[in-house]
XYZ file of C-alpha atoms in Angstrom:
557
model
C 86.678 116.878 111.737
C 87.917 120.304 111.660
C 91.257 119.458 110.431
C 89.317 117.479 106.867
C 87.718 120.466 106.143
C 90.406 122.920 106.527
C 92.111 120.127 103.826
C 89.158 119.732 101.769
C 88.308 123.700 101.530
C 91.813 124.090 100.705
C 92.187 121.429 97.410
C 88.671 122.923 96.724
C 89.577 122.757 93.236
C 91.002 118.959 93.119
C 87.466 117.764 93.228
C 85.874 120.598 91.368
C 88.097 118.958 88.768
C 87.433 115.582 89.062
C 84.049 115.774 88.880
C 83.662 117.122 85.544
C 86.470 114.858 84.634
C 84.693 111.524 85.453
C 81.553 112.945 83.881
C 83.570 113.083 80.584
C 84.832 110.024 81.005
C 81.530 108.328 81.724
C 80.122 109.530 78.664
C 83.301 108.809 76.323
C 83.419 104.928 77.750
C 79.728 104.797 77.112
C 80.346 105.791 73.522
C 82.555 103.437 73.269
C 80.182 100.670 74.647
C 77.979 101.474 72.333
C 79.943 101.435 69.432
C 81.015 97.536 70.682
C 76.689 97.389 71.152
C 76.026 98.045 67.813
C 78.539 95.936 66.190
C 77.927 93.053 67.982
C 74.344 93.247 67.424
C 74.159 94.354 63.672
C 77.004 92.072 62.522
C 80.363 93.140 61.354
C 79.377 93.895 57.614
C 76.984 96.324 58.606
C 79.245 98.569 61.438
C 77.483 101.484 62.123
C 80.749 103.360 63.662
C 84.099 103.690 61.660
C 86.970 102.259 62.726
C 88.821 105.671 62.996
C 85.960 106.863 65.660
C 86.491 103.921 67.537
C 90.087 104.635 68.203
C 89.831 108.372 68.577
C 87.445 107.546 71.186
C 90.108 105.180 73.036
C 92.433 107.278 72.600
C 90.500 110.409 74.030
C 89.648 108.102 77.046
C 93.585 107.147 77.860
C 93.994 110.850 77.745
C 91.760 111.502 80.066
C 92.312 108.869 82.061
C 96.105 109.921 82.415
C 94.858 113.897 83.207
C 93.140 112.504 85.940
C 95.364 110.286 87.632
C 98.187 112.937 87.414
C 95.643 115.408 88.573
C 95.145 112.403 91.326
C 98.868 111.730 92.144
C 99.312 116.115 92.668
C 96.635 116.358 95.366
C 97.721 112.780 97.407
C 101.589 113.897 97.600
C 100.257 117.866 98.657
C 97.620 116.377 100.847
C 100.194 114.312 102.220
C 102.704 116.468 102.888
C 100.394 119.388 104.655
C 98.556 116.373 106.474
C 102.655 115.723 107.945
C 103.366 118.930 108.419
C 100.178 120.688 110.319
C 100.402 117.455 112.431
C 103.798 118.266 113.194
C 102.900 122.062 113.967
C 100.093 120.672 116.238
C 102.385 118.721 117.969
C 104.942 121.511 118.417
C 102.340 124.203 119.373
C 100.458 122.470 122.391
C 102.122 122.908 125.366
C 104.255 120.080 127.165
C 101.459 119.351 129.749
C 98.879 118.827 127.147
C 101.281 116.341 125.438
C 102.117 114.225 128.505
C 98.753 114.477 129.474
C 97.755 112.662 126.098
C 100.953 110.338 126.706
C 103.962 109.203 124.438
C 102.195 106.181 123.231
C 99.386 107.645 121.833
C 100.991 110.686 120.478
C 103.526 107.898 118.344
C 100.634 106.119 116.970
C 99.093 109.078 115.881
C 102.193 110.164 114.041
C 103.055 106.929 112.445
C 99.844 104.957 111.723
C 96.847 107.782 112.104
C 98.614 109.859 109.554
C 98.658 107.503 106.628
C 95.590 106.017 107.083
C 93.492 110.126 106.877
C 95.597 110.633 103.769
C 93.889 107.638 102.474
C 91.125 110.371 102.126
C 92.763 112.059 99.574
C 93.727 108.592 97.716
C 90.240 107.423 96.968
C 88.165 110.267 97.138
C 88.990 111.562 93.872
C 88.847 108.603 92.133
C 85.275 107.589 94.029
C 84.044 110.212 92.213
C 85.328 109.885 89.307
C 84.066 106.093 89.205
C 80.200 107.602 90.810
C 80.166 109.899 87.413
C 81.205 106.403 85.459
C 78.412 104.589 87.202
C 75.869 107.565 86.509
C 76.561 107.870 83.253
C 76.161 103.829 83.085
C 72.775 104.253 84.170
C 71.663 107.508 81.524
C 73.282 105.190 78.745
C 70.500 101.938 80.429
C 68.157 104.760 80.547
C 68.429 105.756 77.001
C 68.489 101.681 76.009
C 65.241 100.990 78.285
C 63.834 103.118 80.854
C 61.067 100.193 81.539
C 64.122 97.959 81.969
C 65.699 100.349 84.134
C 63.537 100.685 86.736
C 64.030 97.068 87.701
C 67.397 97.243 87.491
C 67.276 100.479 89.447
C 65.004 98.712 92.100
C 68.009 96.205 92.155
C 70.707 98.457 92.935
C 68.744 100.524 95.223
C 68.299 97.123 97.340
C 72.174 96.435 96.933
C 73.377 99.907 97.938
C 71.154 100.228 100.932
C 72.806 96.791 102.164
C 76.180 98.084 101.416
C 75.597 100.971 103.562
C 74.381 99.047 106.747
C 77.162 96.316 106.160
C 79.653 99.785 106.006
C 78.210 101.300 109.305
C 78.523 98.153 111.420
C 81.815 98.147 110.372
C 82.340 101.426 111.920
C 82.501 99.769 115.516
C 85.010 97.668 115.045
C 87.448 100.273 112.918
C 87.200 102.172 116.327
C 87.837 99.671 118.506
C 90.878 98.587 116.067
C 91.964 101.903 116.428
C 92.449 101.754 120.828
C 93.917 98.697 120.651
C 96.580 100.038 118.174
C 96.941 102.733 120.753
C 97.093 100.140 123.800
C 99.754 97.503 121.769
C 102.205 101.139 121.549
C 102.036 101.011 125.397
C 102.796 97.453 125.705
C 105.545 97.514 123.262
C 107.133 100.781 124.580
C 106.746 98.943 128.447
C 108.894 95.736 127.248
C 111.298 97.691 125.505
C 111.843 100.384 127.985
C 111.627 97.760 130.686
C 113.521 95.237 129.673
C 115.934 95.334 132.324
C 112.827 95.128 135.084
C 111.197 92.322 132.770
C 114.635 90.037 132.339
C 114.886 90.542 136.398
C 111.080 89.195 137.326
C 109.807 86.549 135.607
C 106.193 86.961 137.080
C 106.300 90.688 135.784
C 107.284 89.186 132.436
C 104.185 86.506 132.840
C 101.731 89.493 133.746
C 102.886 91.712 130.706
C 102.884 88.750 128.366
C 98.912 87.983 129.236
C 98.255 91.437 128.903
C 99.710 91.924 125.107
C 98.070 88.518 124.555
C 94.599 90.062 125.674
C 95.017 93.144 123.449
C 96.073 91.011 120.284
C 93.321 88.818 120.868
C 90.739 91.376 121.236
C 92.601 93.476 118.018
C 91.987 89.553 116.518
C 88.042 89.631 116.722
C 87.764 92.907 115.939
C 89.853 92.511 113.069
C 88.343 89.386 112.074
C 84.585 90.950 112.377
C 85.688 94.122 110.228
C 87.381 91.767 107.916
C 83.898 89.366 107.538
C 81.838 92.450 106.772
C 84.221 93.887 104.379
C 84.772 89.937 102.540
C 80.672 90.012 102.597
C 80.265 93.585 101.240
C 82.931 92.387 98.395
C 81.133 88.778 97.124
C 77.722 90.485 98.458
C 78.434 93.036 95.347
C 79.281 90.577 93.217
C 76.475 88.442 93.933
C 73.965 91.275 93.143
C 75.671 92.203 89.638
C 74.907 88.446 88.999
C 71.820 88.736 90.148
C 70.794 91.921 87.795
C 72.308 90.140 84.456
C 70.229 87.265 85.380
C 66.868 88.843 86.088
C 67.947 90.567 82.404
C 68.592 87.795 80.372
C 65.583 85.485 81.984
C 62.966 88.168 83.047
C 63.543 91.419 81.212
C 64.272 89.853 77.868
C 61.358 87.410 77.767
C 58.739 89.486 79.816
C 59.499 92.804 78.257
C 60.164 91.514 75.194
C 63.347 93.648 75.066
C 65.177 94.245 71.336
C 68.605 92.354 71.475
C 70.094 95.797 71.174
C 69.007 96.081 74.335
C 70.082 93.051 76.158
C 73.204 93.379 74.820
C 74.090 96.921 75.770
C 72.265 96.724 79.607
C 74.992 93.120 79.619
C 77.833 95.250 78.582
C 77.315 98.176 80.734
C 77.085 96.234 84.016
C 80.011 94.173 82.874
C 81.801 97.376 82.527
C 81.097 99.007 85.829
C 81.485 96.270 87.914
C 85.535 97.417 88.604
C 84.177 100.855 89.388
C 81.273 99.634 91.545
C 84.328 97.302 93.111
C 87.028 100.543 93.966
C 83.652 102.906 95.035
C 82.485 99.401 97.693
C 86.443 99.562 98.389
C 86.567 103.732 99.096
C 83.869 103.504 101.012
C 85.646 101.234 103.685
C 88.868 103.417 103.266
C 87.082 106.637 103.686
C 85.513 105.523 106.775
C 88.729 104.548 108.231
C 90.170 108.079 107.493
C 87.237 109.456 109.123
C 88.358 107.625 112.470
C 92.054 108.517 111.907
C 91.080 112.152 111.517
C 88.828 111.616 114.435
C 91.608 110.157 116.380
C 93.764 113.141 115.310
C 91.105 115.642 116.499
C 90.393 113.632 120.059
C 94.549 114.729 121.339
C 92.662 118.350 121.309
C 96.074 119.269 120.124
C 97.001 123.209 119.775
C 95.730 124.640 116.551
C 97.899 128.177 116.387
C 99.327 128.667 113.517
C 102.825 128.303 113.466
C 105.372 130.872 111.384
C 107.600 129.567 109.335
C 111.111 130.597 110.640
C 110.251 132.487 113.243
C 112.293 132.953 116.498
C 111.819 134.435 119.622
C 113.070 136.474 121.241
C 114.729 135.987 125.444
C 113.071 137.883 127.531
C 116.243 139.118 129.302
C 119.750 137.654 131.010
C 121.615 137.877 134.213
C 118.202 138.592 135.946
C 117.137 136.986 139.293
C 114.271 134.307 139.186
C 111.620 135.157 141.774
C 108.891 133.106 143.132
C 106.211 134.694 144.971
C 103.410 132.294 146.299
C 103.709 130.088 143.542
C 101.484 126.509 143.681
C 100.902 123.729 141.136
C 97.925 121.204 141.936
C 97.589 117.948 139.748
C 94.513 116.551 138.440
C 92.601 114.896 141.609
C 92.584 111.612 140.927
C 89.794 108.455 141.225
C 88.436 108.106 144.981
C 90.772 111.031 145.847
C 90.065 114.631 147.112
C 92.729 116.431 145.676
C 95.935 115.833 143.168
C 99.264 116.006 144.591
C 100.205 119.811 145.280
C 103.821 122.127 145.020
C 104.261 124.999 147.027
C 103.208 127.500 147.989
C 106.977 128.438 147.170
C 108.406 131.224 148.127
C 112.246 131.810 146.903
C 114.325 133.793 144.970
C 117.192 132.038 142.843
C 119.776 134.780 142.026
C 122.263 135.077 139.255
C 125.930 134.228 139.646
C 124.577 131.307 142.768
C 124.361 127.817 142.568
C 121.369 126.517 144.270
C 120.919 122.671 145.100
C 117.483 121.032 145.604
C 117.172 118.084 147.580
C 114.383 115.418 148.361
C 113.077 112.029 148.363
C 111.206 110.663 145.247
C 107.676 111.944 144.923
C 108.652 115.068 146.598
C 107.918 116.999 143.569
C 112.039 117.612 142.102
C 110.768 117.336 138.559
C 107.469 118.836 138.805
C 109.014 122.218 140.369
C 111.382 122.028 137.266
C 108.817 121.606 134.821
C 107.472 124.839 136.796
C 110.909 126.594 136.500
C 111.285 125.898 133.165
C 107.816 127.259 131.917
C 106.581 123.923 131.290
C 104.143 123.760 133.663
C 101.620 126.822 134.607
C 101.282 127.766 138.006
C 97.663 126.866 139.597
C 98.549 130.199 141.487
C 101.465 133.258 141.973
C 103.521 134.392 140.348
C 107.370 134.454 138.538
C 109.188 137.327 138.295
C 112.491 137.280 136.202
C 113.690 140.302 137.341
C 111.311 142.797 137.668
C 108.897 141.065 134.925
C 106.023 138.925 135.358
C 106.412 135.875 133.743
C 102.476 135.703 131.961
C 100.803 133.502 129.348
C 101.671 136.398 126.619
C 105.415 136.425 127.296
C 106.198 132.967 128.515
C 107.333 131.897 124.975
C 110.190 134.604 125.310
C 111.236 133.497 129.279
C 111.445 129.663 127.841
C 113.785 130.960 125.185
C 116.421 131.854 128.759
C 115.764 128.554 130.220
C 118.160 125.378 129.268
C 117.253 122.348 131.191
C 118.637 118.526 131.234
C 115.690 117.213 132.856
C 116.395 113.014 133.999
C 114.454 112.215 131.047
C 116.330 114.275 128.603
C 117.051 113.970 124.714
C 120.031 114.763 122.446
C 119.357 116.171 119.144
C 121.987 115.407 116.487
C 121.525 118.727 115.051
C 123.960 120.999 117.271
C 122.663 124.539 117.547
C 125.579 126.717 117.375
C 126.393 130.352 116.464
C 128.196 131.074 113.754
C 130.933 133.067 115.301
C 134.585 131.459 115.625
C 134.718 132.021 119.349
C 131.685 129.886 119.897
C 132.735 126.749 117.006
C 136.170 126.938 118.623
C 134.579 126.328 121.863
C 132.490 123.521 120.532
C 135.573 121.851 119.530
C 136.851 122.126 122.998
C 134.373 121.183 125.060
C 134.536 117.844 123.003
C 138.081 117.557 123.863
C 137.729 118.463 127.441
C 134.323 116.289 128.279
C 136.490 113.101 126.539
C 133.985 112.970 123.561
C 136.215 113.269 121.089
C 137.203 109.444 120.394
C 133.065 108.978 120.994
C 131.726 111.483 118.549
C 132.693 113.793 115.694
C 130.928 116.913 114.567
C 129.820 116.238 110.662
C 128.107 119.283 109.139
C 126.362 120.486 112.095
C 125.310 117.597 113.177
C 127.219 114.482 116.120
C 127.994 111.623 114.682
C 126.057 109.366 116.505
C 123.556 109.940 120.270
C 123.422 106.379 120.540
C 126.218 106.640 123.676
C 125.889 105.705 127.560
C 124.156 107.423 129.605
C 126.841 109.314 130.949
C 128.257 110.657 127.528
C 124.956 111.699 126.300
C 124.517 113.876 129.239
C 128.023 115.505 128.367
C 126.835 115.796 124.899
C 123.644 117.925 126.580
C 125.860 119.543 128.515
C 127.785 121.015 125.803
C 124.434 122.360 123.951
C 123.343 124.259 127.296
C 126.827 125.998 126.724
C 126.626 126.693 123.878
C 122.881 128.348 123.565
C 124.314 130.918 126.456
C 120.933 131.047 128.512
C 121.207 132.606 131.455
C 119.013 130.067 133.333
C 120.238 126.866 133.508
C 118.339 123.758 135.238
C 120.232 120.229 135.967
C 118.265 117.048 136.887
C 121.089 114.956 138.848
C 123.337 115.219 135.754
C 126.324 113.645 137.404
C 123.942 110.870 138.675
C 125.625 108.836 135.806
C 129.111 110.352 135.461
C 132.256 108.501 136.826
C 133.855 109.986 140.702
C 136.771 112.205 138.237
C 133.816 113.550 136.022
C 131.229 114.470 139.399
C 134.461 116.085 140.831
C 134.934 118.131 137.598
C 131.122 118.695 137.316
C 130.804 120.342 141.087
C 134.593 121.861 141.348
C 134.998 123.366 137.771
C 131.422 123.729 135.344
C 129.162 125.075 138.437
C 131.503 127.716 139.300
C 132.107 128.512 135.642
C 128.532 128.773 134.919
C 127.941 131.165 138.204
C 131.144 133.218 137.051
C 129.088 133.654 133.549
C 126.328 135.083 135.813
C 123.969 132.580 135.325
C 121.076 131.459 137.611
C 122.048 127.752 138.078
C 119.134 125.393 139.992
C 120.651 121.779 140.238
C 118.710 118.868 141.390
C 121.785 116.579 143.337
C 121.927 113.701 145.668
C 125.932 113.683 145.968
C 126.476 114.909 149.975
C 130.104 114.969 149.336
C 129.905 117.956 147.207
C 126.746 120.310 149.038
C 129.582 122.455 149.978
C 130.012 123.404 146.651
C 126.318 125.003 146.487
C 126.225 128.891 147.510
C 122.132 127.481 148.784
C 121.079 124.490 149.734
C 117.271 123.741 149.721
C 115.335 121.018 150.179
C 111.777 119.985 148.513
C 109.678 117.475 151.063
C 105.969 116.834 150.013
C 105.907 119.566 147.752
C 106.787 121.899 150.646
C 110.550 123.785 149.599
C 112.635 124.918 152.913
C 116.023 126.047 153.071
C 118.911 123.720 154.896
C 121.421 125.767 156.701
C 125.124 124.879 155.666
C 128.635 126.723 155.472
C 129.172 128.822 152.357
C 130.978 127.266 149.340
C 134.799 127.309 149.465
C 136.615 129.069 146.794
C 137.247 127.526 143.764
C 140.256 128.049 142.040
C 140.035 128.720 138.174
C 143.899 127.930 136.637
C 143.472 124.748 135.265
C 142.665 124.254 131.524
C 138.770 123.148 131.702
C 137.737 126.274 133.770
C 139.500 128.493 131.189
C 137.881 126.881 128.212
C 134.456 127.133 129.493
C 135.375 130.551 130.764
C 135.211 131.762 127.497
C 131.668 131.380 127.051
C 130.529 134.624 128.560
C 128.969 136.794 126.262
């Protein structure tokens, strides 16, 4: 719960304020009742209160009342938007293996469902107290009336609020266990929609997925429908003991006691009158204890909790530099009923700038994990990376990720287009549209494309253009002309590669397309984790007078 109290030390002073603040109002509506007491009791011809006092005092109390809700609405809109934000910070600060290791599904759910329910926190917590100081001050006011009668009352409500707390901590279980299966539906849903082409293709696969969702729904159904029954019994549970109390008042207390009318009368009103608040504080307590489990759902992703500066950028840690790797391994996780997690390396290889190097390998031969490595997104097990003569380390490995630009296979296209401000650079922009064929798929409106929502093919372009344009001098491609037509692959292997190499660039491409190995100045290949180099003739010379070479020519720096 570490992220609540950072939030609740922090609007400190909300509920400093509210306290007092329901107080105040406690004791001006329990004026007021008593004003309404006395006349009803004495008769109207012998009002003890003026009519003026009786309207100052409503009119203090809407006064109040609107103090404290605007004093309510400030702290839910700042709670909510720090809530948004250090979530996204936490997100953005823990390192790409923590997140996958957590996984995309739950990650979503946390942003979009976890979120609003912990700011429900700072809904109903101000007013809970506010309506507690009501309910106290109800009970001085009974006090004052009858402390004989109180007690019984007292006795009454100490009976009702000890059953509202064990109805609100069996509840507790199933809020949890609503929780996972929220968690467990964002798997199923991002499976059909992901794999819809696999599902329309297999009908048993369908069959299989369809039980499953049905299995989660019905198991989010009883859960559901048991938090739902205690929540429906705490509600008619708490009505059933305010009954209760104005009966045991009107045919015990009255009679027994032999209580003044005065009395009756003001204990009827009171209870009458805090029966909404009792209502909301039965109701907070439910939503509090779901915004407990958010925030405990928040806290269980162990996300990074680094402060984040506002604006800040880092800086490269150099260009034009050779990547070295010197005994460099990566071991996964061991897995159930196995010894030891799938391992890269040891690798030992050195990827120079101004060469083309193309990686090779069957799947599970550990392509994307090596680029995950290569790209500082993974942390060696053991070795070391050299960039140039410096030691890629946990302090500067911020600053090396700042030279890398990859298009991994599972890539994504920001609308936002980061782009210097210099003409050279928005002139090239414009080009590189033009020359990748974008330019009837896309426009450029105020920074930003258009539209990402393109094939396959054309989104990698659209990638392709942002590596340019960054000008990092290491530059990792997952089979990007995988999905590009036979004249884009040709222009792909016989015109960017060599213009990236002539820009001195290390460039590490991941390819599959035979024809075009002769285009490589190295060609290795990754087998079981293991990465060798293949023997083949150096690359034939490329010539560089056609228009496309020339344009992205111009990006050297």
């Amino acid at each position: 719960m570490e992220s609540l109290n950072r939030l609740y030390k922090k609007y400190f002073w909300y509920f400093a304020f509210t306290l007092p603040m329901g107080i105040l109002l406690g004791v001006i509506s329990m004026h007021v009742l008593q004003i309404i007491n006395s006349s009803l009791t004495s008769g109207v011809d012998t009002i003890e209160y003026s009519a003026q006092e009786f309207f100052i005092a409503i009119g203090v109390l809407l006064g109040l009342g609107v103090i404290n809700e605007l004093v309510k609405i400030r702290l839910v809109v700042n709670a909510s938007r720090d809530i948004h934000s250090r979530l996204v910070d936490k997100v953005l600060g823990t390192s790409f293996e923590r997140v996958e290791k957590v996984g995309l599904p739950k990650v979503n759910a946390t942003l979009s469902k976890d979120v609003d329910t912990a700011i429900k926190f700072f809904q109903v917590l101000p007013q809970m107290v506010a309506n507690i100081s009501i309910i106290v001050c109800a009970i001085a006011y009974m006090a004052y009336l009858s402390l004989t009668a109180l007690m019984y009352v007292f006795a009454l409500i100490a009976f009702a609020g000890l059953s509202f707390t064990v109805i609100i901590l069996l509840s507790r279980k199933y809020l949890q266990n609503i929780r996972e299966c929220a968690d467990t539906l964002m798997q199923h849903y991002e499976a059909i929609v992901k794999g819809k082409k696999e599902l329309s293709l297999d009908s048993k696969r369908q069959s299989h997925v369809r039980t499953d969702i049905r299995s989660t729904l019905e198991l989010l159904r009883k859960n559901n429908r048991g938090a739902l029954t205690l929540f429906g019994m705490l509600e008619h549970w708490g009505q059933f003991i305010l009954f209760a109390i104005l009966g045991v008042i009107l045919y015990y207390l009255g009679m027994t006691l032999g209580l003044e009318k005065t009395v009756v009368v003001g204990y009827i009103l009171t209870l009458l009158f805090i029966l909404e608040p009792i209502e909301q504080v039965t109701q907070a307590s439910t939503d509090l204890m779901e915004a407990k489990v958010a925030f405990k759902k928040i806290e269980s992703l162990e996300l990074s909790d680094e402060e984040v500066e506002e604006e800040s950028e880092i800086a490269a840690l150099g260009s034009n530099l050779n990547l070295k790797l010197s005994n460099i391994t990566y071991q996964y996780e061991s897995q159930e009923n196995a010894d030891k997690g799938f391992q890269i390396g040891p690798v030992e290889c050195e990827f120079k700038a101004g060469e083309a190097t193309f990686i090779i390998g069957g799947n599970g031969s550990g392509k994307s994990t090596l680029f995950k490595l290569l790209a500082g997104l993974y942390s060696p097990t053991q070795g070391v990376m050299n960039y140039g003569d410096i030691a890629v380390d946990a302090d500067n490995l911020p600053s090396y990720r700042e030279c890398v630009s990859l298009i991994a296979a599972d890539f994504w296209v920001f609308k936002r287009i980061l782009v210097n401000d210099s003409p050279e650079d928005v002139q090239l922009l414009q080009q590189l549209v033009t020359l990748l064929r974008l330019d009837k798929a896309v426009e450029i409106i105020e920074g930003n494309w258009s539209k990402t929502s393109l094939s396959q093919g054309q989104r990698k372009r659209l990638a392709l253009i942002q590596s340019y344009i960054e000008h990092k001098p290491i530059v990792l491609l997952d089979e990007w002309a995988a999905d590009q037509d036979p004249v884009f692959k040709k222009v792909f292997y016989e015109e960017i590669v060599p213009s990236l190499k002539a820009q001195g660039k290390v460039v590490i491409i991941v390819s599959h397309d035979d024809n075009y190995y002769h285009t490589a100045d190295r060609l290795m290949e990754l087998r079981d984790g293991q990465l060798t180099l293949r023997a083949h003739a150096k690359p034939a010379e490329i010539t560089q007078n056609n228009q496309f070479f020339k344009v992205l020519d111009n990006c050297k720096e």
